[in-house]
């Protein structure tokens, strides 16, 4: 593909990278066959090839339009299209840069987007509003928002860690607020193995929420705060138990090219599966048949496959495969709230595939997937580490 950049964009370095990525596309359309939104709609403009074509138009005219904004807002950024591409097009990067350009041109945000951008990165504020939201839940018209408020807030155990641990345990924003039992369980797994870990007193959001919504500068400022607050030694590792955060944390060097310590930070990040694989566990749950619903941010974003399944299998669970396991469940960050109709259609497909194999429990590796699947399934939906003793 050849792209003629609009004169107003010619001097922007990020645009040159974006064009190089777009020009790798040979229009074969292999990516459409794995794209959940294309599969759902059959519409070329709701698939990766059509989206790339629309972004090309943005670069040529330096002007956004309704078709492009609609198409990108309906993209899950699941990145299922990347492994399917014979030309190695990194579609996720194209979508992300295009969202930044659109956000520069139009400052319009829906009320819900503004609420999410202001609250989610701050666990204290988030919990307060969540509590208020639950009082008014019966009066909220949006089914998706009502459902998102269905989990009762729990009293979180304070995790202290030690000051000199070489393992840094991140708690996340939504996870800290809504599933604090996951990090508490992880802390216990580490403590019982005498692994000394530290927690960060003022952990910032990893930046993924702002990235998804095109707010590059806000994301970079959250990332910079993390790099400066989390001082790491050469042997330290940073553990993330939410794959949606891990995928962003691992790319801090790309997002913060001017920050000296961003590369060593990114190199130190491990998904919890990559770290726990060196240990043995006993079963902590009576379940026998387990399905692991691998989040897109783990299997496509971090390209981690098979580790969780291997740990669970050798712990004594029967890990059962299910159809279309590479497809997004519809959660996708804030997608389930901002694109509820499409998100629910994707979830229906996922639920049908999961229930067909009759598991005792469904486990996942990201808080967003867990919370979105939970109300729609009759079996428990847990973080996979909760199955380990
Ligand atoms: S990221 Fe996911 S939804 Fe978006 S174009 Fe790629 S496969 Fe489709
Ligand atoms: S598979 Fe790759 S090269 Fe083919 S249309 Fe999709 S992005 Fe372009």
PDB file of C-alpha atoms in Angstrom, residues 73-224:
ATOM      1  CA  UNK A  73     -14.507   2.858  18.407  1.00  0.00           C
ATOM      2  CA  UNK A  74     -15.970  -0.568  17.573  1.00  0.00           C
ATOM      3  CA  UNK A  75     -12.523  -2.198  17.342  1.00  0.00           C
ATOM      4  CA  UNK A  76     -11.791  -4.193  20.499  1.00  0.00           C
ATOM      5  CA  UNK A  77      -8.008  -3.742  20.131  1.00  0.00           C
ATOM      6  CA  UNK A  78      -7.909  -7.470  20.831  1.00  0.00           C
ATOM      7  CA  UNK A  79      -5.077  -7.855  18.269  1.00  0.00           C
ATOM      8  CA  UNK A  80      -6.358 -11.248  17.119  1.00  0.00           C
ATOM      9  CA  UNK A  81      -5.638  -9.946  13.605  1.00  0.00           C
ATOM     10  CA  UNK A  82      -1.879  -9.626  14.175  1.00  0.00           C
ATOM     11  CA  UNK A  83      -0.855 -13.302  14.264  1.00  0.00           C
ATOM     12  CA  UNK A  84      -3.056 -13.924  11.182  1.00  0.00           C
ATOM     13  CA  UNK A  85      -1.219 -11.352   9.067  1.00  0.00           C
ATOM     14  CA  UNK A  86       1.399 -12.791   6.661  1.00  0.00           C
ATOM     15  CA  UNK A  87       3.007  -9.337   6.254  1.00  0.00           C
ATOM     16  CA  UNK A  88       3.531  -8.817   9.981  1.00  0.00           C
ATOM     17  CA  UNK A  89       1.348  -5.690  10.162  1.00  0.00           C
ATOM     18  CA  UNK A  90       1.147  -4.548  13.772  1.00  0.00           C
ATOM     19  CA  UNK A  91      -2.455  -3.462  13.635  1.00  0.00           C
ATOM     20  CA  UNK A  92      -2.589  -2.600  17.365  1.00  0.00           C
ATOM     21  CA  UNK A  93       0.001   0.111  16.821  1.00  0.00           C
ATOM     22  CA  UNK A  94      -1.924   1.522  13.847  1.00  0.00           C
ATOM     23  CA  UNK A  95      -5.186   1.696  15.823  1.00  0.00           C
ATOM     24  CA  UNK A  96      -3.474   3.267  18.803  1.00  0.00           C
ATOM     25  CA  UNK A  97      -1.681   6.014  16.816  1.00  0.00           C
ATOM     26  CA  UNK A  98      -4.851   6.741  14.847  1.00  0.00           C
ATOM     27  CA  UNK A  99      -6.767   7.190  18.102  1.00  0.00           C
ATOM     28  CA  UNK A 100      -4.146   9.675  19.292  1.00  0.00           C
ATOM     29  CA  UNK A 101      -4.490  11.663  16.045  1.00  0.00           C
ATOM     30  CA  UNK A 102      -8.285  11.655  16.293  1.00  0.00           C
ATOM     31  CA  UNK A 103      -8.186  12.757  19.942  1.00  0.00           C
ATOM     32  CA  UNK A 104      -5.929  15.673  18.871  1.00  0.00           C
ATOM     33  CA  UNK A 105      -8.498  16.783  16.330  1.00  0.00           C
ATOM     34  CA  UNK A 106     -11.628  16.369  18.367  1.00  0.00           C
ATOM     35  CA  UNK A 107     -11.899  16.939  22.084  1.00  0.00           C
ATOM     36  CA  UNK A 108     -15.459  15.583  22.277  1.00  0.00           C
ATOM     37  CA  UNK A 109     -15.959  12.930  24.960  1.00  0.00           C
ATOM     38  CA  UNK A 110     -19.196  11.269  25.982  1.00  0.00           C
ATOM     39  CA  UNK A 111     -20.275  11.639  29.615  1.00  0.00           C
ATOM     40  CA  UNK A 112     -19.494   7.985  30.278  1.00  0.00           C
ATOM     41  CA  UNK A 113     -16.028   8.281  28.723  1.00  0.00           C
ATOM     42  CA  UNK A 114     -15.267  11.281  30.932  1.00  0.00           C
ATOM     43  CA  UNK A 115     -16.460   9.439  34.034  1.00  0.00           C
ATOM     44  CA  UNK A 116     -14.327   6.412  33.175  1.00  0.00           C
ATOM     45  CA  UNK A 117     -11.234   8.483  32.403  1.00  0.00           C
ATOM     46  CA  UNK A 118     -11.533  10.370  35.680  1.00  0.00           C
ATOM     47  CA  UNK A 119     -12.354   7.516  37.992  1.00  0.00           C
ATOM     48  CA  UNK A 120     -10.883   4.205  36.946  1.00  0.00           C
ATOM     49  CA  UNK A 121      -7.223   5.232  37.306  1.00  0.00           C
ATOM     50  CA  UNK A 122      -7.877   6.261  40.902  1.00  0.00           C
ATOM     51  CA  UNK A 123      -8.927   3.247  43.046  1.00  0.00           C
ATOM     52  CA  UNK A 124     -10.075   5.399  45.995  1.00  0.00           C
ATOM     53  CA  UNK A 125     -12.290   7.679  43.899  1.00  0.00           C
ATOM     54  CA  UNK A 126     -13.424   4.680  41.852  1.00  0.00           C
ATOM     55  CA  UNK A 127     -14.537   2.772  44.941  1.00  0.00           C
ATOM     56  CA  UNK A 128     -16.429   5.810  46.298  1.00  0.00           C
ATOM     57  CA  UNK A 129     -18.341   6.325  43.073  1.00  0.00           C
ATOM     58  CA  UNK A 130     -18.918   2.597  42.669  1.00  0.00           C
ATOM     59  CA  UNK A 131     -20.497   2.522  46.122  1.00  0.00           C
ATOM     60  CA  UNK A 132     -22.757   5.469  45.251  1.00  0.00           C
ATOM     61  CA  UNK A 133     -23.550   3.831  41.900  1.00  0.00           C
ATOM     62  CA  UNK A 134     -24.717   0.684  43.691  1.00  0.00           C
ATOM     63  CA  UNK A 135     -27.236   2.696  45.761  1.00  0.00           C
ATOM     64  CA  UNK A 136     -28.757   4.070  42.554  1.00  0.00           C
ATOM     65  CA  UNK A 137     -28.403   0.845  40.602  1.00  0.00           C
ATOM     66  CA  UNK A 138     -32.143   0.026  40.402  1.00  0.00           C
ATOM     67  CA  UNK A 139     -32.766   3.423  38.769  1.00  0.00           C
ATOM     68  CA  UNK A 140     -29.981   3.212  36.169  1.00  0.00           C
ATOM     69  CA  UNK A 141     -31.401   2.686  32.692  1.00  0.00           C
ATOM     70  CA  UNK A 142     -28.312   1.216  31.047  1.00  0.00           C
ATOM     71  CA  UNK A 143     -28.305  -2.560  31.481  1.00  0.00           C
ATOM     72  CA  UNK A 144     -24.523  -2.666  30.981  1.00  0.00           C
ATOM     73  CA  UNK A 145     -23.826  -0.077  33.668  1.00  0.00           C
ATOM     74  CA  UNK A 146     -26.266  -1.839  36.038  1.00  0.00           C
ATOM     75  CA  UNK A 147     -24.476  -5.100  35.409  1.00  0.00           C
ATOM     76  CA  UNK A 148     -21.045  -3.503  35.883  1.00  0.00           C
ATOM     77  CA  UNK A 149     -22.229  -2.427  39.322  1.00  0.00           C
ATOM     78  CA  UNK A 150     -23.399  -5.912  40.313  1.00  0.00           C
ATOM     79  CA  UNK A 151     -20.330  -6.933  42.337  1.00  0.00           C
ATOM     80  CA  UNK A 152     -20.434  -6.128  46.012  1.00  0.00           C
ATOM     81  CA  UNK A 153     -17.371  -4.215  47.189  1.00  0.00           C
ATOM     82  CA  UNK A 154     -15.271  -6.275  49.546  1.00  0.00           C
ATOM     83  CA  UNK A 155     -13.101  -5.172  52.411  1.00  0.00           C
ATOM     84  CA  UNK A 156      -9.601  -5.386  51.013  1.00  0.00           C
ATOM     85  CA  UNK A 157      -6.819  -7.010  53.029  1.00  0.00           C
ATOM     86  CA  UNK A 158      -3.909  -4.611  53.397  1.00  0.00           C
ATOM     87  CA  UNK A 159      -0.861  -6.078  51.757  1.00  0.00           C
ATOM     88  CA  UNK A 160       2.364  -4.778  53.214  1.00  0.00           C
ATOM     89  CA  UNK A 161       5.213  -6.860  51.824  1.00  0.00           C
ATOM     90  CA  UNK A 162       8.783  -6.085  52.875  1.00  0.00           C
ATOM     91  CA  UNK A 163      10.963  -3.114  52.104  1.00  0.00           C
ATOM     92  CA  UNK A 164      13.839  -4.936  50.516  1.00  0.00           C
ATOM     93  CA  UNK A 165      12.040  -7.568  48.415  1.00  0.00           C
ATOM     94  CA  UNK A 166      13.281  -8.074  44.859  1.00  0.00           C
ATOM     95  CA  UNK A 167       9.782  -8.885  43.656  1.00  0.00           C
ATOM     96  CA  UNK A 168       7.435  -5.939  43.180  1.00  0.00           C
ATOM     97  CA  UNK A 169       3.771  -6.797  43.401  1.00  0.00           C
ATOM     98  CA  UNK A 170       1.465  -4.497  41.444  1.00  0.00           C
ATOM     99  CA  UNK A 171      -2.130  -4.247  42.613  1.00  0.00           C
ATOM    100  CA  UNK A 172      -3.777  -2.474  39.647  1.00  0.00           C
ATOM    101  CA  UNK A 173      -6.721  -0.053  39.744  1.00  0.00           C
ATOM    102  CA  UNK A 174      -9.938  -1.967  38.968  1.00  0.00           C
ATOM    103  CA  UNK A 175      -8.501  -5.176  40.392  1.00  0.00           C
ATOM    104  CA  UNK A 176      -7.581  -3.445  43.641  1.00  0.00           C
ATOM    105  CA  UNK A 177     -11.092  -2.042  43.909  1.00  0.00           C
ATOM    106  CA  UNK A 178     -13.249  -4.944  42.732  1.00  0.00           C
ATOM    107  CA  UNK A 179     -11.297  -8.198  43.110  1.00  0.00           C
ATOM    108  CA  UNK A 180      -8.826  -7.477  45.931  1.00  0.00           C
ATOM    109  CA  UNK A 181      -8.941 -11.184  46.832  1.00  0.00           C
ATOM    110  CA  UNK A 182      -6.782 -11.920  43.765  1.00  0.00           C
ATOM    111  CA  UNK A 183      -3.752  -9.906  44.889  1.00  0.00           C
ATOM    112  CA  UNK A 184      -4.301 -11.045  48.487  1.00  0.00           C
ATOM    113  CA  UNK A 185      -4.181 -14.655  47.280  1.00  0.00           C
ATOM    114  CA  UNK A 186      -1.068 -13.937  45.245  1.00  0.00           C
ATOM    115  CA  UNK A 187       0.602 -12.383  48.297  1.00  0.00           C
ATOM    116  CA  UNK A 188      -0.162 -15.567  50.256  1.00  0.00           C
ATOM    117  CA  UNK A 189       1.279 -17.755  47.485  1.00  0.00           C
ATOM    118  CA  UNK A 190       4.497 -15.723  47.607  1.00  0.00           C
ATOM    119  CA  UNK A 191       4.696 -15.557  51.410  1.00  0.00           C
ATOM    120  CA  UNK A 192       4.276 -19.318  51.824  1.00  0.00           C
ATOM    121  CA  UNK A 193       7.209 -19.788  49.454  1.00  0.00           C
ATOM    122  CA  UNK A 194       9.218 -17.239  51.442  1.00  0.00           C
ATOM    123  CA  UNK A 195       9.503 -14.907  48.464  1.00  0.00           C
ATOM    124  CA  UNK A 196      10.128 -11.397  49.728  1.00  0.00           C
ATOM    125  CA  UNK A 197       8.051  -8.861  47.855  1.00  0.00           C
ATOM    126  CA  UNK A 198       7.394  -5.132  47.937  1.00  0.00           C
ATOM    127  CA  UNK A 199       4.196  -3.247  47.220  1.00  0.00           C
ATOM    128  CA  UNK A 200       4.120   0.305  45.881  1.00  0.00           C
ATOM    129  CA  UNK A 201       2.502   2.802  48.230  1.00  0.00           C
ATOM    130  CA  UNK A 202       1.301   5.111  45.463  1.00  0.00           C
ATOM    131  CA  UNK A 203       0.937   2.897  42.434  1.00  0.00           C
ATOM    132  CA  UNK A 204      -0.340   4.814  39.395  1.00  0.00           C
ATOM    133  CA  UNK A 205      -2.625   3.373  36.751  1.00  0.00           C
ATOM    134  CA  UNK A 206      -0.538   1.525  34.125  1.00  0.00           C
ATOM    135  CA  UNK A 207      -1.933   3.924  31.489  1.00  0.00           C
ATOM    136  CA  UNK A 208      -3.931   1.432  29.431  1.00  0.00           C
ATOM    137  CA  UNK A 209      -7.295   3.101  29.959  1.00  0.00           C
ATOM    138  CA  UNK A 210      -6.032   6.426  28.656  1.00  0.00           C
ATOM    139  CA  UNK A 211      -4.267   4.663  25.781  1.00  0.00           C
ATOM    140  CA  UNK A 212      -7.461   2.902  24.711  1.00  0.00           C
ATOM    141  CA  UNK A 213      -9.312   6.171  24.610  1.00  0.00           C
ATOM    142  CA  UNK A 214      -6.585   8.005  22.690  1.00  0.00           C
ATOM    143  CA  UNK A 215      -5.295  10.129  25.596  1.00  0.00           C
ATOM    144  CA  UNK A 216      -1.582   9.742  24.926  1.00  0.00           C
ATOM    145  CA  UNK A 217      -0.256  12.493  27.194  1.00  0.00           C
ATOM    146  CA  UNK A 218      -2.339  11.394  30.185  1.00  0.00           C
ATOM    147  CA  UNK A 219      -1.184   7.795  29.661  1.00  0.00           C
ATOM    148  CA  UNK A 220       2.448   8.887  29.420  1.00  0.00           C
ATOM    149  CA  UNK A 221       2.197  10.883  32.609  1.00  0.00           C
ATOM    150  CA  UNK A 222       0.805   7.839  34.494  1.00  0.00           C
ATOM    151  CA  UNK A 223       3.584   5.693  33.058  1.00  0.00           C
ATOM    152  CA  UNK A 224       6.265   8.213  33.989  1.00  0.00           C
TER     153      UNK A 224
END
